[in-house]
mmCIF file of C-alpha atoms in Angstrom:
data_model
loop_
_atom_site.group_PDB
_atom_site.id
_atom_site.type_symbol
_atom_site.label_atom_id
_atom_site.label_comp_id
_atom_site.label_asym_id
_atom_site.label_seq_id
_atom_site.Cartn_x
_atom_site.Cartn_y
_atom_site.Cartn_z
ATOM 1 C CA MET A 201 16.789 17.098 17.288
ATOM 2 C CA ARG A 202 14.329 15.513 19.748
ATOM 3 C CA ASP A 203 11.557 16.937 17.594
ATOM 4 C CA CYS A 204 12.806 14.819 14.688
ATOM 5 C CA LYS A 205 12.691 11.655 16.770
ATOM 6 C CA ASN A 206 9.103 12.397 17.820
ATOM 7 C CA LYS A 207 8.066 13.179 14.236
ATOM 8 C CA ILE A 208 9.638 9.960 12.977
ATOM 9 C CA MET A 209 8.025 7.799 15.641
ATOM 10 C CA THR A 210 4.608 9.441 15.277
ATOM 11 C CA GLN A 211 4.618 8.941 11.505
ATOM 12 C CA ILE A 212 5.773 5.319 11.631
ATOM 13 C CA LEU A 213 3.242 4.427 14.324
ATOM 14 C CA TYR A 214 0.472 6.003 12.209
ATOM 15 C CA GLN A 215 1.341 4.037 9.079
ATOM 16 C CA PRO A 216 4.341 2.319 7.477
ATOM 17 C CA ARG A 217 6.810 4.710 5.833
ATOM 18 C CA THR A 218 9.704 4.403 3.445
ATOM 19 C CA PHE A 219 12.972 6.094 4.309
ATOM 20 C CA GLY A 220 12.368 8.596 1.482
ATOM 21 C CA GLU A 221 8.919 9.456 2.829
ATOM 22 C CA LEU A 222 10.437 10.110 6.257
ATOM 23 C CA VAL A 223 13.028 12.441 4.746
ATOM 24 C CA ASN A 224 10.348 14.372 2.834
ATOM 25 C CA SER A 225 7.706 14.533 5.545
ATOM 26 C CA THR A 226 9.827 15.208 8.635
ATOM 27 C CA THR A 227 12.212 17.757 7.076
ATOM 28 C CA CYS A 228 15.005 16.120 9.083
ATOM 29 C CA ALA A 229 18.397 15.278 7.636
ATOM 30 C CA SER A 230 18.760 11.711 6.395
ATOM 31 C CA GLU A 231 21.627 11.117 8.864
ATOM 32 C CA THR A 232 19.356 12.200 11.724
ATOM 33 C CA ILE A 233 16.552 9.925 10.513
ATOM 34 C CA ASP A 234 19.017 7.051 10.193
ATOM 35 C CA LYS A 235 20.173 7.609 13.770
ATOM 36 C CA TYR A 236 16.672 7.780 15.254
ATOM 37 C CA VAL A 237 15.180 4.824 13.388
ATOM 38 C CA LYS A 238 18.103 2.743 14.652
ATOM 39 C CA GLU A 239 17.394 3.947 18.211
ATOM 40 C CA LEU A 240 13.675 3.202 17.846
ATOM 41 C CA GLU A 241 14.415 -0.267 16.436
ATOM 42 C CA ASP A 242 16.892 -1.011 19.229
ATOM 43 C CA ALA A 243 14.229 0.055 21.751
ATOM 44 C CA GLY A 244 11.782 -2.401 20.118
ATOM 45 C CA LYS A 245 9.268 0.264 19.085
ATOM 46 C CA ILE A 246 9.560 -0.140 15.309
ATOM 47 C CA SER A 247 10.824 -2.653 12.758
ATOM 48 C CA HIS A 248 11.866 -2.468 9.140
ATOM 49 C CA LYS A 249 11.732 -4.544 5.985
ATOM 50 C CA LYS A 250 14.406 -4.146 3.362
ATOM 51 C CA SER A 251 13.459 -4.758 -0.237
ATOM 52 C CA LYS A 252 13.514 -2.292 -3.103
ATOM 53 C CA PHE A 253 12.680 0.303 -0.445
ATOM 54 C CA LYS A 254 13.476 0.263 3.246
ATOM 55 C CA ILE A 255 10.059 0.249 4.927
ATOM 56 C CA PHE A 256 9.668 1.160 8.605
ATOM 57 C CA PHE A 257 6.581 0.065 10.530
ATOM 58 C CA LYS A 258 5.252 -0.316 14.060
ATOM 59 C CA LYS A 259 6.282 -3.455 15.891
ATOM 60 C CA GLY A 260 3.773 -6.270 15.502
ATOM 61 C CA LEU A 261 2.281 -5.219 12.158
ATOM 62 C CA GLU A 262 1.673 -8.405 10.173
ATOM 63 C CA LEU A 263 4.004 -9.225 7.274
ATOM 64 C CA GLU A 264 1.098 -9.511 4.810
ATOM 65 C CA LYS A 265 0.163 -5.888 5.549
ATOM 66 C CA ILE A 266 3.757 -4.763 4.991
ATOM 67 C CA GLU A 267 3.852 -6.655 1.689
ATOM 68 C CA PHE A 268 0.559 -5.005 0.714
ATOM 69 C CA PHE A 269 2.019 -1.589 1.625
ATOM 70 C CA GLU A 270 5.006 -2.380 -0.575
ATOM 71 C CA LEU A 271 2.723 -3.258 -3.512
ATOM 72 C CA MET A 272 0.829 0.000 -3.023
ATOM 73 C CA LEU A 273 4.046 2.023 -3.430
ATOM 74 C CA ASN A 274 3.562 1.557 -7.169
ATOM 75 C CA GLN A 275 1.063 4.181 -8.366
ATOM 76 C CA THR A 276 -0.466 1.928 -11.044
ATOM 77 C CA THR A 277 -0.992 -0.897 -8.546
ATOM 78 C CA LYS A 278 -2.546 1.524 -6.082
ATOM 79 C CA SER A 279 -4.900 2.893 -8.759
ATOM 80 C CA VAL A 280 -5.930 -0.596 -9.866
ATOM 81 C CA ILE A 281 -6.700 -1.733 -6.317
ATOM 82 C CA LEU A 282 -8.706 1.408 -5.566
ATOM 83 C CA LEU A 283 -10.687 0.949 -8.777
ATOM 84 C CA LEU A 284 -11.275 -2.748 -8.018
ATOM 85 C CA LEU A 285 -12.649 -1.768 -4.608
ATOM 86 C CA LYS A 286 -15.362 0.189 -6.396
ATOM 87 C CA THR A 287 -16.281 -2.451 -8.977
ATOM 88 C CA SER A 288 -17.291 -6.078 -9.005
ATOM 89 C CA LYS A 289 -15.459 -7.223 -12.163
ATOM 90 C CA ILE A 290 -13.480 -5.244 -14.701
ATOM 91 C CA SER A 291 -11.458 -6.102 -17.807
ATOM 92 C CA GLN A 292 -7.875 -5.195 -18.569
ATOM 93 C CA LEU A 293 -9.073 -3.034 -21.464
ATOM 94 C CA GLU A 294 -11.441 -1.106 -19.154
ATOM 95 C CA LEU A 295 -8.659 -0.637 -16.585
ATOM 96 C CA SER A 296 -6.316 0.612 -19.285
ATOM 97 C CA GLU A 297 -8.868 3.144 -20.546
ATOM 98 C CA ILE A 298 -10.004 4.381 -17.123
ATOM 99 C CA LEU A 299 -6.487 4.712 -15.691
ATOM 100 C CA ASN A 300 -4.988 5.966 -18.959
ATOM 101 C CA LYS A 301 -2.195 3.384 -18.755
ATOM 102 C CA SER A 302 -0.730 1.216 -21.502
ATOM 103 C CA HIS A 303 -1.896 -2.368 -21.944
ATOM 104 C CA PRO A 304 1.547 -3.787 -21.009
ATOM 105 C CA THR A 305 1.592 -1.702 -17.800
ATOM 106 C CA ILE A 306 -1.859 -2.944 -16.785
ATOM 107 C CA SER A 307 -0.957 -6.511 -17.782
ATOM 108 C CA ARG A 308 2.175 -6.504 -15.578
ATOM 109 C CA THR A 309 0.191 -5.056 -12.689
ATOM 110 C CA MET A 310 -2.548 -7.672 -13.009
ATOM 111 C CA GLN A 311 0.015 -10.502 -13.174
ATOM 112 C CA LEU A 312 1.645 -9.143 -10.027
ATOM 113 C CA LEU A 313 -1.694 -8.959 -8.188
ATOM 114 C CA VAL A 314 -2.686 -12.485 -9.287
ATOM 115 C CA LYS A 315 0.706 -13.792 -8.116
ATOM 116 C CA ALA A 316 0.235 -11.956 -4.776
ATOM 117 C CA ASN A 317 -3.149 -13.720 -4.448
ATOM 118 C CA ILE A 318 -5.037 -10.414 -4.205
ATOM 119 C CA ILE A 319 -7.227 -10.690 -7.288
ATOM 120 C CA ASN A 320 -9.162 -13.341 -9.192
ATOM 121 C CA ALA A 321 -8.989 -13.660 -12.961
ATOM 122 C CA TYR A 322 -12.144 -14.809 -14.766
ATOM 123 C CA TYR A 323 -11.546 -16.010 -18.308
ATOM 124 C CA LEU A 324 -14.522 -14.954 -20.391
ATOM 125 C CA ALA A 325 -14.314 -14.820 -24.182
ATOM 126 C CA PRO A 326 -12.897 -12.642 -25.637
ATOM 127 C CA GLY A 327 -10.900 -11.545 -22.582
ATOM 128 C CA VAL A 328 -10.299 -11.686 -18.852
ATOM 129 C CA LYS A 329 -12.175 -9.923 -16.070
ATOM 130 C CA TYR A 330 -10.625 -9.240 -12.667
ATOM 131 C CA SER A 331 -11.978 -8.756 -9.170
ATOM 132 C CA LEU A 332 -10.561 -8.521 -5.677
ATOM 133 C CA LYS A 333 -10.555 -11.819 -3.797
ATOM 134 C CA ASN A 334 -11.433 -10.356 -0.413
ATOM 135 C CA LYS A 335 -12.559 -6.711 -0.215
ATOM 136 C CA PRO A 336 -12.913 -6.698 3.595
ATOM 137 C CA GLN A 337 -9.332 -7.945 3.941
ATOM 138 C CA ILE A 338 -8.023 -5.295 1.520
ATOM 139 C CA ILE A 339 -9.887 -2.589 3.430
ATOM 140 C CA SER A 340 -8.427 -3.947 6.684
ATOM 141 C CA TRP A 341 -4.914 -3.835 5.217
ATOM 142 C CA MET A 342 -5.491 -0.323 3.916
ATOM 143 C CA THR A 343 -6.750 0.795 7.319
ATOM 144 C CA SER A 344 -3.390 -0.263 8.783
ATOM 145 C CA THR A 345 -1.170 0.900 5.930
ATOM 146 C CA HIS A 346 -3.009 3.781 4.220
ATOM 147 C CA PRO A 347 -5.432 5.283 6.756
ATOM 148 C CA LYS A 348 -5.758 8.589 4.877
ATOM 149 C CA ILE A 349 -7.084 6.803 1.791
ATOM 150 C CA ILE A 350 -9.624 4.914 3.897
ATOM 151 C CA ASP A 351 -10.712 8.154 5.590
ATOM 152 C CA LYS A 352 -11.356 9.700 2.172
ATOM 153 C CA MET A 353 -13.247 6.619 1.025
ATOM 154 C CA SER A 354 -15.296 6.051 4.186
ATOM 155 C CA ASP A 355 -18.503 7.372 2.608
ATOM 156 C CA GLY A 356 -18.330 4.787 -0.167
ATOM 157 C CA ILE A 357 -17.299 1.726 1.839
ATOM 158 C CA VAL A 358 -20.872 0.492 2.274
ATOM 159 C CA GLU A 359 -21.477 0.559 -1.475
ATOM 160 C CA MET A 360 -18.168 -1.297 -2.079
ATOM 161 C CA PHE A 361 -19.461 -4.300 -0.164
ATOM 162 C CA SER A 362 -22.774 -4.317 -1.987
ATOM 163 C CA GLN A 363 -21.166 -4.970 -5.377
#
């Protein structure tokens, strides 16, 4: 049982986790996870945010990073952000083709990212092009919330800033 508590704490301190991710990655019973996250919260080591998913994170992690983590739980949003990190400007049509997603799916994702103040929309006839507002900030957020993705991308980070 102690092993579960250590696994839970180690994973949450590494990066934010949803309750479901903790169940899958720790192989501990959900009741056990529930018990230990409560203990860790009471001890002031972790916090949580309840929305569509219950997200656990290390104490002191900024709310904007938790909100970014929550956005990245959606696979389409995650794919769009990763693609925008590698490009300077891209259209909705190009995103739809590259990611093999429907136009309405991409449109909803782009509206969400504009509303979250993460991307800029440039209206150029006949359409709209999108870019990230602040690539260094996004990379900083990803370093805190998705370190494995950043580790995989580390070779291309220099070229991301040059675009």
